[in-house]
Tab-separated table of C-alpha atoms and ligand atoms in Angstrom:
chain	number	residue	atom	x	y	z
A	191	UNK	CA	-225.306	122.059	100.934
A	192	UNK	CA	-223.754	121.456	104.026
A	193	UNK	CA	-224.612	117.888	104.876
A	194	UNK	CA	-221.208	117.507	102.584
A	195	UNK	CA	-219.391	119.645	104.746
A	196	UNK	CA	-218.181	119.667	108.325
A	197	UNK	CA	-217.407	122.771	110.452
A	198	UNK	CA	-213.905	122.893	109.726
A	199	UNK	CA	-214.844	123.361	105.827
A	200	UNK	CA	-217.090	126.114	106.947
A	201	UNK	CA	-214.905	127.894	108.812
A	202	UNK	CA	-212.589	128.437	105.900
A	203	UNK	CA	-215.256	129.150	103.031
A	204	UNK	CA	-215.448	132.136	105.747
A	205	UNK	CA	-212.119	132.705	105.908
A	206	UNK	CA	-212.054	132.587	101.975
A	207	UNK	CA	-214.718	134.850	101.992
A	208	UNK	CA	-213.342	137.297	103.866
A	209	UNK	CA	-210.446	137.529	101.821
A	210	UNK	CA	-212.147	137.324	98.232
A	211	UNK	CA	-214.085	140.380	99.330
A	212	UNK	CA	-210.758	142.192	100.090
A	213	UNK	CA	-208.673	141.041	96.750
A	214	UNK	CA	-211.459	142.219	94.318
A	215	UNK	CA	-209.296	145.119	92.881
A	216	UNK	CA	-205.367	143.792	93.691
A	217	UNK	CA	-204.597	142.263	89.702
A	218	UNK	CA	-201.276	141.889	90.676
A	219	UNK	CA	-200.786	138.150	90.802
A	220	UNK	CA	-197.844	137.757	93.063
A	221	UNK	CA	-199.339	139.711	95.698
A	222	UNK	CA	-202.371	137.854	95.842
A	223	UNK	CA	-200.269	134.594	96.133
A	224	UNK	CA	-198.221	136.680	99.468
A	225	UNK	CA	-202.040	137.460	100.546
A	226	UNK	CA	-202.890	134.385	100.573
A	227	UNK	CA	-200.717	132.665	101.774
A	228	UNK	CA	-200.337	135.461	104.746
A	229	UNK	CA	-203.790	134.977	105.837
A	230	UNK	CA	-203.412	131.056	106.187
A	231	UNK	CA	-205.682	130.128	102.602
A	232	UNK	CA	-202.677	128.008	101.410
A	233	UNK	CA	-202.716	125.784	104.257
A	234	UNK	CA	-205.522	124.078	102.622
A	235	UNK	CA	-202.954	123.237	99.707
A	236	UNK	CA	-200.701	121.191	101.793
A	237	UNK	CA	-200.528	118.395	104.307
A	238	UNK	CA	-200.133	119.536	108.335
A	239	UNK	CA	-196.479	117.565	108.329
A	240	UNK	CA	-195.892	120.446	106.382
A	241	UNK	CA	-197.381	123.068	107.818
A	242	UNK	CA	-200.990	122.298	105.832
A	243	UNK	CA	-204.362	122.693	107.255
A	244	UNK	CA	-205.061	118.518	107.720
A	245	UNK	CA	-203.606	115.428	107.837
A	246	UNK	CA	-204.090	115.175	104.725
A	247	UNK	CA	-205.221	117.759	101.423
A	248	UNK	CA	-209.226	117.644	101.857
A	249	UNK	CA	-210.944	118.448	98.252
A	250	UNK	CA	-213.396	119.875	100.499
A	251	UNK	CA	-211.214	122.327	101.710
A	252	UNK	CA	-210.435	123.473	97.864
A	253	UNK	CA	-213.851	123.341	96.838
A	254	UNK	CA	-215.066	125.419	99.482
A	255	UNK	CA	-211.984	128.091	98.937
A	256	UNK	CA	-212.102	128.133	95.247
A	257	UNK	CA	-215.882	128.916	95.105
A	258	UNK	CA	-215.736	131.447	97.661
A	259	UNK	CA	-212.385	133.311	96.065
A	260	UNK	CA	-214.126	132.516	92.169
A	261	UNK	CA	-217.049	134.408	93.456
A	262	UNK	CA	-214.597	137.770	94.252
A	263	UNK	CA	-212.144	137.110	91.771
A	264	UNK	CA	-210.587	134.521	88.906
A	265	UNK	CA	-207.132	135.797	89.207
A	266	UNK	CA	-207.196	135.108	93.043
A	267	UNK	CA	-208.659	131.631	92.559
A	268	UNK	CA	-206.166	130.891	90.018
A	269	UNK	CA	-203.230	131.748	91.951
A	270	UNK	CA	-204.622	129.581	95.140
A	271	UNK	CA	-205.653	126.585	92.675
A	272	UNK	CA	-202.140	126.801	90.949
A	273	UNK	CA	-200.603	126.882	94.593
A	274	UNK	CA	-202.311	123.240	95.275
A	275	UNK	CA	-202.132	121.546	91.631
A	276	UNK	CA	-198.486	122.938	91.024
A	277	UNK	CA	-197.119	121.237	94.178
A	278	UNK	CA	-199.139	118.310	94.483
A	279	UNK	CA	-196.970	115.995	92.337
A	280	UNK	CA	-194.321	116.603	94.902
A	281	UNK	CA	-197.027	116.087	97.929
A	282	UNK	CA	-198.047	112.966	96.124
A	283	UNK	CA	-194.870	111.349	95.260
A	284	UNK	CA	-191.949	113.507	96.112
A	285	UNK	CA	-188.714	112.631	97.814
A	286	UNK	CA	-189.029	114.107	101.452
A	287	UNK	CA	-186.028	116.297	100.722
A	288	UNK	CA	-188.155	117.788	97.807
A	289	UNK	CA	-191.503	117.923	100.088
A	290	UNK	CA	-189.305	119.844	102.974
A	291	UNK	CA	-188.101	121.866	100.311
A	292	UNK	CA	-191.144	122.736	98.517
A	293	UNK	CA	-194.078	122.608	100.778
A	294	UNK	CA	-193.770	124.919	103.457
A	295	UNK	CA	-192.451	127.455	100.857
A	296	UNK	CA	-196.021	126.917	98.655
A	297	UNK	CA	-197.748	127.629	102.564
A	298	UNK	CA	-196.419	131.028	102.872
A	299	UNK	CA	-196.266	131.828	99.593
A	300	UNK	CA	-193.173	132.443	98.646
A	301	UNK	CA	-193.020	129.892	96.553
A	302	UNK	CA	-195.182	129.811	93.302
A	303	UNK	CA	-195.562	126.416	91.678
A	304	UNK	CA	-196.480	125.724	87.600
A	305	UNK	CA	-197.822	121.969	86.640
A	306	UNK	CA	-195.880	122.023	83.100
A	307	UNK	CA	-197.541	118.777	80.778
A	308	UNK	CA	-199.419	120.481	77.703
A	309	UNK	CA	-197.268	120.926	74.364
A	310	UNK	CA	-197.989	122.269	71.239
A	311	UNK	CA	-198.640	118.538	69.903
A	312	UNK	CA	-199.922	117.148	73.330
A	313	UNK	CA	-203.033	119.096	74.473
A	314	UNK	CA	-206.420	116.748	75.465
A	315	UNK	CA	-203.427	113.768	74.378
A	316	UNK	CA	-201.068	113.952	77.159
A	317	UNK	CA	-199.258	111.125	75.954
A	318	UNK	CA	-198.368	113.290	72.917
A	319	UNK	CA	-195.552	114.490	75.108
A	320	UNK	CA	-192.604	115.334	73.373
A	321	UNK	CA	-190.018	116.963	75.786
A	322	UNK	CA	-187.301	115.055	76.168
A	323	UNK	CA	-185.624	114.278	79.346
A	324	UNK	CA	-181.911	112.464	78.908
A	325	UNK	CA	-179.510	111.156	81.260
A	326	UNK	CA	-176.670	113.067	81.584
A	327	UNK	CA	-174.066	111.502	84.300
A	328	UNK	CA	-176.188	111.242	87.252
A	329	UNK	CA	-178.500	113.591	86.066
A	330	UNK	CA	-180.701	114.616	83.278
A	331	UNK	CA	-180.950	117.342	80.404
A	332	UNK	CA	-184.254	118.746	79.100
A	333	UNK	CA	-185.147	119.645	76.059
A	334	UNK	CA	-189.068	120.220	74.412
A	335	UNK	CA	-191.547	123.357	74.567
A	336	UNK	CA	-194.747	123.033	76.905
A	337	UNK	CA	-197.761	125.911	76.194
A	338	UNK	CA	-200.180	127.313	78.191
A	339	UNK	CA	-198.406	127.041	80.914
A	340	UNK	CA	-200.057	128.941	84.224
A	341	UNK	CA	-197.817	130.948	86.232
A	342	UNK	CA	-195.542	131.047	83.549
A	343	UNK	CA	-192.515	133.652	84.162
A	344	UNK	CA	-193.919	134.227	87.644
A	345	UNK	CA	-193.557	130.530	88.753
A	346	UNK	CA	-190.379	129.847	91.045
A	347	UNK	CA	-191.126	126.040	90.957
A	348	UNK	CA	-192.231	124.027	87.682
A	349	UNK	CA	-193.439	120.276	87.635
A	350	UNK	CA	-192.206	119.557	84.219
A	351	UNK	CA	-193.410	115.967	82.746
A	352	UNK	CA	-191.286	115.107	79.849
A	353	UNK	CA	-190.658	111.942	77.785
A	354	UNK	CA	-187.709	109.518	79.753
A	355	UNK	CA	-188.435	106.450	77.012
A	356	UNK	CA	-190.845	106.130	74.254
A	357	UNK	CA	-193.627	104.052	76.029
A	358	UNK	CA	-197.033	106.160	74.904
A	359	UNK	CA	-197.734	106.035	78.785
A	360	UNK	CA	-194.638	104.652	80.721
A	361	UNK	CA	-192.341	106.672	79.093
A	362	UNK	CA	-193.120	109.992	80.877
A	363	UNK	CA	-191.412	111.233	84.006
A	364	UNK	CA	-192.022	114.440	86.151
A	365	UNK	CA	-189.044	116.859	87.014
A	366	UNK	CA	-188.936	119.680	89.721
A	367	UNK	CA	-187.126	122.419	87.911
A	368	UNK	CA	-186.206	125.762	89.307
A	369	UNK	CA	-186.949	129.097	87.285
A	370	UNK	CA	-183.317	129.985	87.908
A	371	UNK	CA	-182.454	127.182	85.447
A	372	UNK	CA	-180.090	128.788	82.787
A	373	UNK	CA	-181.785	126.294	80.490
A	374	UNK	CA	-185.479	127.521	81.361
A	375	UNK	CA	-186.748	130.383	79.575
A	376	UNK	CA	-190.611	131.496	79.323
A	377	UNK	CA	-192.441	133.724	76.033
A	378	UNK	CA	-195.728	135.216	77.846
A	379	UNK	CA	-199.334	134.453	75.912
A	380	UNK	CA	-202.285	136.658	76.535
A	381	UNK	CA	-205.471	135.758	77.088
A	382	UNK	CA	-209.005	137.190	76.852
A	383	UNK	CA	-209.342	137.806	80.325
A	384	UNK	CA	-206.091	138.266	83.027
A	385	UNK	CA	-204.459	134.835	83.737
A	386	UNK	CA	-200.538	134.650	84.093
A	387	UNK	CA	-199.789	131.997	81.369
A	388	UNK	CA	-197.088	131.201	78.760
A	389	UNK	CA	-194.830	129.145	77.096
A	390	UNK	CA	-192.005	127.475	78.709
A	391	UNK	CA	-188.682	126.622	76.845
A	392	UNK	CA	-186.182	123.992	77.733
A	393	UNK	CA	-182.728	124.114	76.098
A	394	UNK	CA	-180.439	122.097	77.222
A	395	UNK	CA	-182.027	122.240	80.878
A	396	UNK	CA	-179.702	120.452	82.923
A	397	UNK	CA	-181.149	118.831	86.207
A	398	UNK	CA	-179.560	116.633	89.393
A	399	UNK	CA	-180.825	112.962	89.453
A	400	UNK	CA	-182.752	114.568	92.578
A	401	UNK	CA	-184.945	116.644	90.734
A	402	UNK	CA	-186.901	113.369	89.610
A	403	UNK	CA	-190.012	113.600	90.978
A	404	UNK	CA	-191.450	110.345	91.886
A	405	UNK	CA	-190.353	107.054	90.054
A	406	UNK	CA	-189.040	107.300	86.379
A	407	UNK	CA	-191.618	106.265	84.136
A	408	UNK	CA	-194.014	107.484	87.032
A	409	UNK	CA	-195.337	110.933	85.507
A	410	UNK	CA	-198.499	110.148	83.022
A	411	UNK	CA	-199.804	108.088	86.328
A	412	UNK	CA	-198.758	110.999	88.371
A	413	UNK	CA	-200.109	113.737	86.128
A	414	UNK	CA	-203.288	111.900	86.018
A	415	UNK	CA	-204.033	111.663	89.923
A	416	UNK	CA	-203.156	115.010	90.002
A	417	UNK	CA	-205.945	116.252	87.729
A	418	UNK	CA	-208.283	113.767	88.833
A	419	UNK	CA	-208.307	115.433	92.609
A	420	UNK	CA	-208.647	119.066	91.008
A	421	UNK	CA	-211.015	118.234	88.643
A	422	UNK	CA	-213.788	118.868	90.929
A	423	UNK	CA	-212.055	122.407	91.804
A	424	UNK	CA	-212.595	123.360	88.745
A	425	UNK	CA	-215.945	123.148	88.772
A	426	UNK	CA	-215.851	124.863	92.158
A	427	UNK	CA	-214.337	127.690	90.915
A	428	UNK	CA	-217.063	127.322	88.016
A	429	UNK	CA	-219.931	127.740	90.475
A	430	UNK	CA	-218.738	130.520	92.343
A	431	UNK	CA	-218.780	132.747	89.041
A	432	UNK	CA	-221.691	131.490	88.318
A	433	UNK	CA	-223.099	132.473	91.450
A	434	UNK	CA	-221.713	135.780	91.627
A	435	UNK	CA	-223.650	136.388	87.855
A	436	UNK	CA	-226.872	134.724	90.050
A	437	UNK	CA	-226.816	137.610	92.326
A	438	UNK	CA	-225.341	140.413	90.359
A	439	UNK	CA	-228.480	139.747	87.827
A	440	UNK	CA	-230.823	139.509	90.780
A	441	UNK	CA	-229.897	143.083	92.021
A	442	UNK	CA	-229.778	144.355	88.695
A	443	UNK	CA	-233.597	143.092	87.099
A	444	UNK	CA	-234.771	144.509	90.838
A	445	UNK	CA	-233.548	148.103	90.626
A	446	UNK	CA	-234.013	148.656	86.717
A	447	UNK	CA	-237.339	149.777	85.493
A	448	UNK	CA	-238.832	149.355	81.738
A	449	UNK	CA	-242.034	149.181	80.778
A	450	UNK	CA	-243.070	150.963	83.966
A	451	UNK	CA	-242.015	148.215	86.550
A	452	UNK	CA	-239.091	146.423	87.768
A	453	UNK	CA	-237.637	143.958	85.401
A	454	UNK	CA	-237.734	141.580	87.787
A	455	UNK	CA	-241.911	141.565	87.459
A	456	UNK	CA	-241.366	140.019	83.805
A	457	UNK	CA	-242.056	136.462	84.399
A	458	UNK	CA	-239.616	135.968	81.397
A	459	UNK	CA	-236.929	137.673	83.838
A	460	UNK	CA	-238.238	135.220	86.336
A	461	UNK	CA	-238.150	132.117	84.359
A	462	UNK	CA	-234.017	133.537	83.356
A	463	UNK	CA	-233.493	134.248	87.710
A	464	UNK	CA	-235.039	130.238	88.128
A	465	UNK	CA	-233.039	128.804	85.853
A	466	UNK	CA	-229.806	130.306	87.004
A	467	UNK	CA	-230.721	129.532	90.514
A	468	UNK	CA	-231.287	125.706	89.071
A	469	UNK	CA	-227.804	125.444	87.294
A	470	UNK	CA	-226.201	126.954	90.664
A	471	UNK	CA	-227.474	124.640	93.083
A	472	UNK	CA	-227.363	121.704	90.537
A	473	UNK	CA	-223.498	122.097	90.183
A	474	UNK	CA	-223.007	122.847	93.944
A	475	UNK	CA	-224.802	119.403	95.018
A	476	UNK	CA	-221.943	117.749	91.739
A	477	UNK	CA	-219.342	119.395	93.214
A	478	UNK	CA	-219.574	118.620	96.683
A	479	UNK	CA	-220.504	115.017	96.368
A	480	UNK	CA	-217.725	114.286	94.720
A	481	UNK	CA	-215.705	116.075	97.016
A	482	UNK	CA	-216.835	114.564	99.816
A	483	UNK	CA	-216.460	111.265	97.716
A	484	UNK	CA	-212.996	111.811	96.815
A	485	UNK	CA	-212.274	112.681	100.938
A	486	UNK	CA	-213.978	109.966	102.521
A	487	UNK	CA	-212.317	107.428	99.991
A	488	UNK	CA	-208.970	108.834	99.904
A	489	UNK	CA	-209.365	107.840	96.057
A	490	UNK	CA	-209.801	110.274	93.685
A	491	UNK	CA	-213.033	109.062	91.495
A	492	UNK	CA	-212.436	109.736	87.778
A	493	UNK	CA	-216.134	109.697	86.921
A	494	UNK	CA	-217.280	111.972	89.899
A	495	UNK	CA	-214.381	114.560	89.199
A	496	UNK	CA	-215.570	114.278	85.611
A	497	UNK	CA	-219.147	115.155	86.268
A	498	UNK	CA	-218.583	117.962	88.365
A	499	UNK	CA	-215.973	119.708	86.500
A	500	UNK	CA	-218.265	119.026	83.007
A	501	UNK	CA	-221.746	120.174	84.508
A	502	UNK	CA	-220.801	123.560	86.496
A	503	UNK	CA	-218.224	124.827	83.612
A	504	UNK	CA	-221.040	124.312	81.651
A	505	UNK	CA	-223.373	125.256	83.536
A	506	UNK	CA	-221.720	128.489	84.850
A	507	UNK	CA	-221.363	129.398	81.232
A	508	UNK	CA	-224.896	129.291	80.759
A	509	UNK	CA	-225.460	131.119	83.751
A	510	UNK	CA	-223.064	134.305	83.061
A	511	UNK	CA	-224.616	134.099	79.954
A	512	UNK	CA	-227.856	134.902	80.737
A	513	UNK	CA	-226.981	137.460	83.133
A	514	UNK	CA	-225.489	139.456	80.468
A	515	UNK	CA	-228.457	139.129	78.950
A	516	UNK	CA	-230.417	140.789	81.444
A	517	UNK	CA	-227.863	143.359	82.286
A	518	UNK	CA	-228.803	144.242	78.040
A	519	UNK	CA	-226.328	146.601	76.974
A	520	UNK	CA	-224.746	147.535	80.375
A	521	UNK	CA	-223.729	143.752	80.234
A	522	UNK	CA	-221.308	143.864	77.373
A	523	UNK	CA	-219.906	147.078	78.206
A	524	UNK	CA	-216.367	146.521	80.016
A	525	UNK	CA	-215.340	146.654	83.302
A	526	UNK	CA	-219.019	145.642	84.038
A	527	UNK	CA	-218.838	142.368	86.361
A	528	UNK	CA	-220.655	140.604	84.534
A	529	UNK	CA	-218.683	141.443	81.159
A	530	UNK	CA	-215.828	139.922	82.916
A	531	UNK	CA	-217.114	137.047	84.291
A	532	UNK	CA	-218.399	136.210	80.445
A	533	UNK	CA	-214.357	136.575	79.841
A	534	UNK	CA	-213.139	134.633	82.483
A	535	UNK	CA	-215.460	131.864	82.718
A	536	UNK	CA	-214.865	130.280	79.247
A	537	UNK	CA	-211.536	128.930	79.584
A	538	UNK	CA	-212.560	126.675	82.427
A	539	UNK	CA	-214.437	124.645	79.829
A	540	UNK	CA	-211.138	123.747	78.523
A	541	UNK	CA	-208.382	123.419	80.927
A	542	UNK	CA	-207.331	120.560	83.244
A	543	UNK	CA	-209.265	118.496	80.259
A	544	UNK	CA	-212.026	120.073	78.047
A	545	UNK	CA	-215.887	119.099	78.448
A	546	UNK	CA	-215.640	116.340	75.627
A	547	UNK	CA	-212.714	114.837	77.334
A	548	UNK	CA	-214.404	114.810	80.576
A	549	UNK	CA	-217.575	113.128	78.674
A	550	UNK	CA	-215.600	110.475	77.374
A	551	UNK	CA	-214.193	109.783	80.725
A	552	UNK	CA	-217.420	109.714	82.235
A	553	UNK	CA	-218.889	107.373	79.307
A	554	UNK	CA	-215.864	105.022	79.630
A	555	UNK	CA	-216.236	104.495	83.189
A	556	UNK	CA	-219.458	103.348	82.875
A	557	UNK	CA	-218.942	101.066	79.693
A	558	UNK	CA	-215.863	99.829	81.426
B	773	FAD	C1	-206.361	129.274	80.793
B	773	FAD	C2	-205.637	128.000	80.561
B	773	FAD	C3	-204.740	127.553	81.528
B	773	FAD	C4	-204.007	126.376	81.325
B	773	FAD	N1	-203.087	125.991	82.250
B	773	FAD	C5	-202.327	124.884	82.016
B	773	FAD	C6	-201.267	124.530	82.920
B	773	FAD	O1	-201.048	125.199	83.940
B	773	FAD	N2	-200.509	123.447	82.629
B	773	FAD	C7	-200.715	122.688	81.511
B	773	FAD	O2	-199.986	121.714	81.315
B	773	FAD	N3	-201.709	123.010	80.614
B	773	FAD	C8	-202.498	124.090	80.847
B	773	FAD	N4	-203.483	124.452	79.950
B	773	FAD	C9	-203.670	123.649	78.750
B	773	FAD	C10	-204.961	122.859	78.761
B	773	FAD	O3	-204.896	121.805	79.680
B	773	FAD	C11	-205.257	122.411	77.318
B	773	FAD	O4	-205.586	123.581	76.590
B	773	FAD	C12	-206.390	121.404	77.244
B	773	FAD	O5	-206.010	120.175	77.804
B	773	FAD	C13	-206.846	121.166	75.807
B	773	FAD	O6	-205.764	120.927	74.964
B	773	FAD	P1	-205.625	121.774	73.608
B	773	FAD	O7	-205.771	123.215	73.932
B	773	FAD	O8	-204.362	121.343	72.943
B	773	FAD	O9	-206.865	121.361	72.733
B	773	FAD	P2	-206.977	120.068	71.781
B	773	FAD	O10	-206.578	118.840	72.522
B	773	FAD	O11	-206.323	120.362	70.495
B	773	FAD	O12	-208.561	120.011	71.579
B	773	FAD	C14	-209.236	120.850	70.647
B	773	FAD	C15	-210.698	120.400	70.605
B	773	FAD	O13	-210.762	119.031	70.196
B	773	FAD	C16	-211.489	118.291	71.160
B	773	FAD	N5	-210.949	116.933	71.279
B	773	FAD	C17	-209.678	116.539	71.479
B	773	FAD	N6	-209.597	115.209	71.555
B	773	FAD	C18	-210.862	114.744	71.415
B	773	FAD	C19	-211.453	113.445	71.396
B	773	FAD	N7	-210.723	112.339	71.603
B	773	FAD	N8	-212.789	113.345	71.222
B	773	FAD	C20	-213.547	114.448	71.047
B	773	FAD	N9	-213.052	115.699	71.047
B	773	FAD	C21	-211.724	115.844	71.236
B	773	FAD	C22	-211.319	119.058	72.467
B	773	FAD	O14	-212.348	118.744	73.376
B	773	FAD	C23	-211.372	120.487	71.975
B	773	FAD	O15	-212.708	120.875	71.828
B	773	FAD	C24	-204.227	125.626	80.148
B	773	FAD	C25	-205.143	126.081	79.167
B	773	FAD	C26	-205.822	127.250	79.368
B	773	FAD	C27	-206.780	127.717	78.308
């Protein structure tokens, strides 16, 4: 595992650790963004110009933390992911008024970014977009709905993409757009498992030509880049539930007894404990090659991102899956770990592009 990874990256998967261990109980999402961002974790969202961890963002650096903090907690990882993918449109292709603004603000925590593109019409087809964006003097109005939205009504920073012409693909432009908008108002959506989410309105949202992020007619290229470099977090996050389910079943089929022996003397228990083991280390090895990939290139690879995002969701699923099997009925009941994990993991087959989307970028790539 570590030939991928270089001292630095394994100083802060302890660091991550450290602080997974501690956030296991605190569901309070805003905290955990304060937490994090108080013990130095959000450093790894950000470039060192702005008070980041490196020159520049390292996916190694999110891979590591999201794995660790997925192992402890979802709602953790998703406030430190959210933290990176919310700001890095501005960190990509923001003014450097908006990148002083923004950045140092995401470091501490204080800030708390949303990355605003899916709409009731536009999910897996982001050029589906529908939210308008018109000029309006020197600046713009906004008006469209965007769903499943993730730090919805906690967010104090959205990237909004919305339609500036009707190009499929150059007609989309991203917006920096403050929750104290008058224009901005959120309805909250609840999932199966804890996840701050909802839907964003914008009425009339009036904007200053400054809060253009990027060039006009920039965003779908924008939006994409973005995704393509968290991607592989994804699947990060992916493995470190799945590992947590690895070891919680491991402990479990060791201490409890049927038949007159440990569980874990069944070799059909075994066979279940290999496999998991198989699926772990298979979608570590995905995750950090392309991770390491996407560093030493400075490009994110589509394909790569694609891979590792596809196999560990997938894989992780499987995993949790089977450890609720061998937990039997202490596996559904809740509040049991491994109940939640079963909860949490399945939305991260879906999100920041579902498992058939990522197989058809995978296939194109390599029909191209
Ligand atoms: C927990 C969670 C957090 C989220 N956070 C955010 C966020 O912060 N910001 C944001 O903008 N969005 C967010 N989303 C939205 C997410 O990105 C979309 O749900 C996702 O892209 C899928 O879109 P959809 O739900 O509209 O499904 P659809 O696009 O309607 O897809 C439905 C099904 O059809 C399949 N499908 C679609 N097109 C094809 C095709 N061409 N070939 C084969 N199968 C296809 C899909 O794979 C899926 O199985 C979040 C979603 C969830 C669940």
């Amino acid at each position: 595992m570590s030939s991928f990874l270089e001292h630095r990256h394994l100083e802060l998967r302890t660091e991550a650790k450290a602080f997974g261990a501690g956030a296991e109980a605190e569901h309070d999402p805003v905290k955990l963004v304060r937490g994090l961002g108080a013990a130095g974790l959000l450093r790894a969202c950000v470039p060192s110009e702005f008070g980041g961890l490196r020159e520049r963002i390292e996916v190694r650096d999110l891979v590591v933390a999201r794995a660790a903090l997925g192992y402890h907690s979802s709602l953790v990882d998703t406030m430190f992911a959210m933290q990176g993918l919310g700001s890095y449109p501005v960190t990509l292709a923001g003014s450097a008024a908006q990148r002083r603004a923004l950045l140092p603000r995401v470091v501490s925590g204080e800030a708390i970014c949303a990355f605003a593109i899916t709409e009731p019409e536009a999910g897996s087809d982001v050029s589906g977009v529908k939210t308008r964006a018109s000029r309006d003097g020197a600046g713009w109005v906004l008006d469209g709905e965007k769903c499943f939205i993730s730090n919805a009504g906690l967010a104090t920073d959205y990237v909004v993409f919305a339609r500036t012409s009707d190009d499929k693909h150059r007609g989309l432009s991203a917006f920096l757009i403050t929750a104290d908008n008058p224009g901005l108002s959120v309805t909250p959506t609840e999932l199966i498992a804890p996840h701050p989410i909802g839907t964003v309105h914008l009425r009339g949202a009036r904007v200053q030509a400054d809060a253009l992020v990027g060039e006009e007619g920039g965003g779908f290229a924008l939006a994409m880049s973005t995704l393509d470099l968290f991607r592989t977090t994804v699947g990060a996050a992916a493995l470190g539930m799945a590992a947590r389910a690895r070891d919680e079943a491991i402990a479990r089929v060791k201490s409890r007894h049927q038949f007159g022996k440990p569980l874990a003397e069944f070799q059909l228990t075994q066979v279940a404990i290999a496999e998991m083991h198989v699926d772990v280390s298979a979608a570590t090895l995905l995750v950090l090659s392309a991770a390491h990939k996407i560093d030493l290139t400075g490009q994110p690879a589509a394909i790569d991102a694609a891979m590792a995002k596809l196999f560990a969701t997938e894989a992780a699923q499987r995993v949790i899956d089977r450890a609720v099997q061998l937990f039997g009925g202490a596996g559904v009941v809740a509040g049991c770990v491994v109940e939640r994990l079963y909860r949490e993991v399945r939305a991260l087959r879906i999100y920041e592009g579902t498992s058939e989307i990522q197989k058809l970028v995978i296939a194109r790539s390599l029909l191209r």
